[in-house]
């Protein structure tokens, strides 16, 4: 996939939907308070049109403030949040209505009581099938009510996606957001998703910055006149993933978006493919088999 095939305004069609998702998004993990609002406003100003949050991040309300204060119309922003993390505050109830209420609360925080999200995800598979079923039922209900335009999952392995066939009204989910970068490629999950039309989102596409000094990445960056971060983001794009880089620094926010004026040749892609370490290369090892 060359540079002519990718532009900042590209979008990918979502399955079981009439809508589409931008090819790159801005993540806000561990960015909280006014810093989150400032970062999201900066990201929207730079050209991002896809913001990814979660109930677990404790910053949904700050994302909402940023979207409201931004000069970009809400209809032009693709807004995502994630629900159902066992490490978030305990649900007020385990019954279906209680779970539904928790999901509604999350959408209210990020979009307002009359608002909607473009994508609502189950954050992690969680402790049990019962947990997943109740969350998915609540999310299907919100989608039917127009408060979630699309619904999907995060950190689901192939077995979780297969299990969904037994309880999901509409299958497959629109998206599976997983950790992806050259050192953790989760090829079985990616292949499964792409075979079934599930969009693959890549969180931590920079491996949280821990591998930017890798000699292979450095060599390609020098050859292309780009930063290691830009090489990793471009790699994700050419793999067909939707990368979600994050930063609070205005120059880095813009730098991470400046990835549409070059491409990686087949030798570059092969070299980066060869860095895969499987689950050992994951930053968030609890979410990778």
Short mmCIF file of C-alpha atoms in Angstrom, two decimals, residues 27-28 50-61 63-64 77-85 103 105-111 116-124 147-154:
data_model
loop_
_atom_site.label_atom_id
_atom_site.label_comp_id
_atom_site.label_asym_id
_atom_site.label_seq_id
_atom_site.Cartn_x
_atom_site.Cartn_y
_atom_site.Cartn_z
CA UNK A 27 -5.41 8.22 22.13
CA UNK A 28 -5.78 9.78 25.59
CA UNK A 50 -10.86 10.50 15.75
CA UNK A 51 -10.52 10.59 19.55
CA UNK A 52 -10.24 7.39 21.63
CA UNK A 53 -11.09 7.42 25.36
CA UNK A 54 -12.41 4.96 27.96
CA UNK A 55 -14.26 4.93 31.27
CA UNK A 56 -11.10 3.50 32.83
CA UNK A 57 -9.08 6.55 31.79
CA UNK A 58 -11.14 8.89 34.01
CA UNK A 59 -11.02 11.59 31.35
CA UNK A 60 -14.23 11.19 29.35
CA UNK A 61 -15.59 14.49 30.65
CA UNK A 63 -12.60 14.87 26.15
CA UNK A 64 -16.18 16.13 26.00
CA UNK A 77 -15.39 14.07 15.15
CA UNK A 78 -15.35 10.28 15.47
CA UNK A 79 -15.66 9.75 19.22
CA UNK A 80 -14.87 6.43 20.92
CA UNK A 81 -15.15 5.27 24.50
CA UNK A 82 -14.70 1.88 26.13
CA UNK A 83 -16.60 0.27 28.99
CA UNK A 84 -16.47 -2.82 31.16
CA UNK A 85 -12.96 -2.86 32.57
CA UNK A 103 -22.74 2.06 29.98
CA UNK A 105 -23.25 6.87 32.29
CA UNK A 106 -20.08 6.50 30.25
CA UNK A 107 -21.73 7.80 27.09
CA UNK A 108 -23.27 10.67 29.07
CA UNK A 109 -19.85 11.67 30.40
CA UNK A 110 -18.16 11.84 27.02
CA UNK A 111 -21.05 12.98 24.85
CA UNK A 116 -23.86 9.89 21.10
CA UNK A 117 -20.57 8.10 20.55
CA UNK A 118 -19.45 6.94 17.15
CA UNK A 119 -17.91 3.79 18.59
CA UNK A 120 -18.52 1.99 21.88
CA UNK A 121 -16.19 -0.86 22.83
CA UNK A 122 -15.98 -3.56 25.49
CA UNK A 123 -12.60 -2.63 26.96
CA UNK A 124 -11.40 -6.14 27.89
CA UNK A 147 -26.56 6.64 21.33
CA UNK A 148 -23.81 4.42 19.91
CA UNK A 149 -23.42 4.48 16.15
CA UNK A 150 -21.16 1.42 16.15
CA UNK A 151 -20.19 -1.19 18.72
CA UNK A 152 -17.13 -3.36 19.00
CA UNK A 153 -14.55 -4.87 21.32
CA UNK A 154 -11.01 -4.42 22.58
#
